[in-house]
Amino acid sequence: MKVLIAYATTEGQTRKIAETAATHLSDRGHSVTLIDVGEERSELDIKAFDAFILAGSVHQEQHQKALKNFATAHRDLLSARPSALISVSLSAALEETRPEAESYVERFGSVTGWEPLMILPLGGAVRFTEYDYFQEQVVKFIVMKRGLASKAGADGEFTDWKALETFVDAFVERSSD
Ligand SMILES: Cc1cc2nc3c(=O)[nH]c(=O)nc-3n(C[C@H](O)[C@H](O)[C@H](O)COP(=O)(O)O)c2cc1C
């Protein structure tokens, strides 16, 4: 199956997630093209793909504008073929804050008009050593609010890699029906 994985990232965790999904699918014999929607690129014939995975992360309750623009521009094709959204945030990392992670996804859907076949809210990462003062304050607040307080001030990854693999396996299986 020809799969396009289109991602947007601000601090890099979603790139790592998209690359992991791409490697996982390539290892299983699929032909995968990975693009960063925030980068300039020569025109890609997106009609040539059988299935699509879009991935982006949440900052101040919003996904990246570049991902919103991509989903809006291609929503008819994305809705007509098997497509999935991976939404990366800290809220997705804990059961108690999952409804918040789901609300970011709902907002993304209402803004873009795209209805993915499958959706995965997935935990992201904190990188205090790379943040500026503003980012540090915002993330400390989020981390504490979400009961990840023991991690406040330290870098950490909250991505469930097994859940990612299970999700992409289920997605390609449903896409081949
Ligand atoms: C400035 C800032 C704002 C953030 N806002 C939110 C938020 O509103 N909700 C949330 O659940 N996570 C929030 N996060 C956590 C990010 O979604 C998380 O760090 C994610 O791994 C970032 O992915 P990326 O590295 O691909 O950009 C925020 C992170 C930063 C640095």
Coordinates of C-alpha atoms and ligand atoms in Angstrom, one line a residue:
M1 CA 0.0 0.0 0.0
K2 CA 1.2 3.5 -0.8
V3 CA 1.0 5.6 2.4
L4 CA 1.6 9.3 2.8
I5 CA 2.6 10.4 6.3
A6 CA 2.3 14.2 6.5
Y7 CA 3.4 15.8 9.8
A8 CA 3.9 19.1 11.5
T9 CA 6.2 19.5 14.6
T10 CA 7.3 22.4 16.7
E11 CA 9.8 20.9 19.0
G12 CA 10.5 17.6 17.2
Q13 CA 8.5 14.9 19.0
T14 CA 5.9 14.5 16.3
R15 CA 8.7 14.1 13.7
K16 CA 10.1 11.2 15.8
I17 CA 6.6 9.7 16.0
A18 CA 6.0 10.1 12.2
E19 CA 9.4 8.6 11.5
T20 CA 8.7 5.7 13.8
A21 CA 5.4 5.0 12.1
A22 CA 7.0 5.3 8.7
T23 CA 9.8 2.8 9.6
H24 CA 7.2 0.4 11.1
L25 CA 5.1 0.4 7.9
S26 CA 8.1 0.2 5.6
D27 CA 9.4 -2.8 7.5
R28 CA 6.0 -4.5 6.8
G29 CA 6.3 -4.0 3.0
H30 CA 4.4 -0.7 2.5
S31 CA 5.7 2.1 0.4
V32 CA 5.8 5.2 2.7
T33 CA 6.5 8.8 1.8
L34 CA 7.1 11.1 4.8
I35 CA 6.7 14.9 4.5
D36 CA 7.0 17.8 6.9
V37 CA 4.0 20.0 5.9
G38 CA 5.8 23.0 7.4
E39 CA 8.7 22.8 4.8
E40 CA 8.8 24.0 1.3
R41 CA 8.7 21.1 -1.2
S42 CA 8.2 20.5 -4.9
E43 CA 4.6 19.6 -5.7
L44 CA 3.6 16.2 -4.6
D45 CA 0.9 14.2 -6.4
I46 CA -1.1 13.3 -3.4
K47 CA -3.8 11.5 -5.5
A48 CA -1.2 8.8 -6.0
F49 CA -1.5 7.6 -2.4
D50 CA -3.8 4.9 -1.2
A51 CA -3.9 6.0 2.5
F52 CA -2.9 9.0 4.5
I53 CA -1.7 9.6 8.1
L54 CA -1.5 13.2 9.3
A55 CA 0.3 13.9 12.6
G56 CA 0.7 17.2 14.5
S57 CA 1.1 18.5 18.0
V58 CA -0.8 20.8 20.2
H59 CA 0.4 24.1 21.5
Q60 CA -1.9 26.5 23.4
E61 CA -4.7 24.1 22.5
Q62 CA -4.1 24.3 18.8
H63 CA -2.5 22.1 16.2
Q64 CA 0.0 23.7 13.8
K65 CA -1.4 26.0 11.2
A66 CA 0.5 24.2 8.4
L67 CA -1.3 21.0 9.3
K68 CA -4.7 22.7 9.4
N69 CA -4.0 24.2 6.0
F70 CA -2.9 20.8 4.6
A71 CA -6.0 19.1 5.9
T72 CA -8.3 21.8 4.7
A73 CA -6.7 21.9 1.2
H74 CA -7.0 18.2 0.7
R75 CA -10.1 17.3 2.8
D76 CA -12.1 15.9 0.0
L77 CA -9.4 13.4 -1.0
L78 CA -8.6 12.7 2.6
S79 CA -12.2 12.0 3.4
A80 CA -12.7 9.8 0.3
R81 CA -9.7 7.5 1.1
P82 CA -8.6 5.9 4.3
S83 CA -7.0 8.5 6.5
A84 CA -5.9 8.9 10.1
L85 CA -5.0 11.7 12.5
I86 CA -2.3 11.4 15.2
S87 CA -2.7 14.3 17.6
V88 CA 0.3 14.7 20.0
S89 CA -0.1 16.5 23.3
L90 CA 0.6 16.2 27.0
S91 CA -3.1 15.9 27.7
A92 CA -3.2 12.7 25.8
A93 CA -0.7 11.1 28.1
L94 CA -3.1 10.7 31.1
E95 CA -6.5 9.1 31.3
E96 CA -7.9 12.0 33.3
T97 CA -7.0 14.6 30.7
R98 CA -7.9 12.6 27.7
P99 CA -11.2 14.5 27.2
E100 CA -9.1 17.6 26.8
A101 CA -6.9 15.9 24.2
E102 CA -10.1 14.8 22.4
S103 CA -11.4 18.3 22.4
Y104 CA -8.3 19.5 20.5
V105 CA -9.1 16.9 17.9
E106 CA -12.7 17.9 17.7
R107 CA -11.7 21.5 17.1
F108 CA -9.3 20.4 14.4
G109 CA -12.1 18.5 12.7
S110 CA -14.5 21.4 12.8
V111 CA -11.9 23.9 11.5
T112 CA -10.7 21.7 8.6
G113 CA -13.9 19.8 7.8
W114 CA -11.9 16.6 7.5
E115 CA -13.3 13.4 9.0
P116 CA -10.5 10.8 9.5
L117 CA -11.3 7.1 9.6
M118 CA -9.2 6.7 12.7
I119 CA -7.8 9.1 15.4
L120 CA -5.1 8.6 17.9
P121 CA -4.5 11.1 20.7
L122 CA -0.9 10.3 21.7
G123 CA 1.3 11.6 24.6
G124 CA 4.2 13.9 23.6
A125 CA 7.3 15.0 25.4
V126 CA 8.7 17.8 27.5
R127 CA 12.0 19.3 26.7
F128 CA 12.8 21.9 29.4
T129 CA 16.4 22.0 28.3
E130 CA 15.3 23.4 24.9
Y131 CA 12.6 25.8 25.9
D132 CA 12.8 29.6 26.1
Y133 CA 11.4 31.3 29.2
F134 CA 7.9 31.6 27.9
Q135 CA 7.7 28.0 26.7
E136 CA 9.1 26.8 30.1
Q137 CA 6.4 28.7 32.1
V138 CA 3.6 27.4 29.8
V139 CA 4.8 23.8 30.0
K140 CA 5.4 23.9 33.8
F141 CA 1.8 25.0 34.2
I142 CA 0.5 22.3 31.9
V143 CA 2.6 19.6 33.5
M144 CA 1.5 20.6 37.0
K145 CA -2.1 20.9 36.0
R146 CA -2.1 17.4 34.6
G147 CA -0.6 15.8 37.6
L148 CA 2.7 15.1 35.9
A149 CA 4.2 17.2 38.7
S150 CA 7.0 14.8 39.5
K151 CA 8.3 15.5 36.0
A152 CA 8.2 19.3 36.3
G153 CA 11.6 20.7 35.4
A154 CA 12.9 17.5 33.9
D155 CA 12.9 16.4 30.3
G156 CA 10.7 13.4 29.6
E157 CA 8.8 11.4 27.0
F158 CA 5.2 10.4 27.5
T159 CA 4.7 8.7 24.1
D160 CA 3.2 5.2 24.2
W161 CA 5.2 3.7 21.3
K162 CA 3.4 0.4 21.6
A163 CA 0.0 2.2 21.1
L164 CA 1.4 3.9 18.0
E165 CA 2.4 0.6 16.4
T166 CA -0.9 -1.0 17.3
F167 CA -2.7 2.0 15.8
V168 CA -0.8 2.0 12.5
D169 CA -1.2 -1.8 12.1
A170 CA -5.0 -1.4 12.7
F171 CA -5.1 1.5 10.2
V172 CA -3.4 -0.3 7.3
E173 CA -5.6 -3.4 8.0
R174 CA -8.8 -1.3 7.8
S175 CA -7.4 0.5 4.8
S176 CA -6.9 -2.7 2.8
D177 CA -10.6 -3.8 3.3
Ligands
LIG1 C1 4.5 26.4 24.5 C2 3.8 25.0 24.6 C3 2.4 25.0 24.7 C4 1.8 23.7 24.8 N1 0.4 23.7 24.9 C5 -0.2 22.5 25.2 C6 -1.6 22.4 25.4 O1 -2.3 23.4 25.3 N2 -2.1 21.2 25.7 C7 -1.4 20.0 25.8 O2 -1.9 19.0 26.0 N3 0.0 20.1 25.5 C8 0.6 21.2 25.2 N4 1.9 21.3 25.0 C9 2.7 20.0 25.0 C10 3.1 19.6 23.6 O3 1.9 19.2 22.9 C11 4.1 18.5 23.7 O4 5.3 19.0 24.2 C12 4.4 17.8 22.3 O5 5.3 16.7 22.5 C13 5.0 18.8 21.3 O6 5.2 18.1 20.1 P1 6.3 18.6 19.0 O7 7.6 18.4 19.6 O8 6.1 17.7 17.8 O9 6.0 20.0 18.7 C14 2.6 22.5 24.9 C15 4.0 22.6 24.7 C16 4.6 23.8 24.6 C17 6.1 23.9 24.5

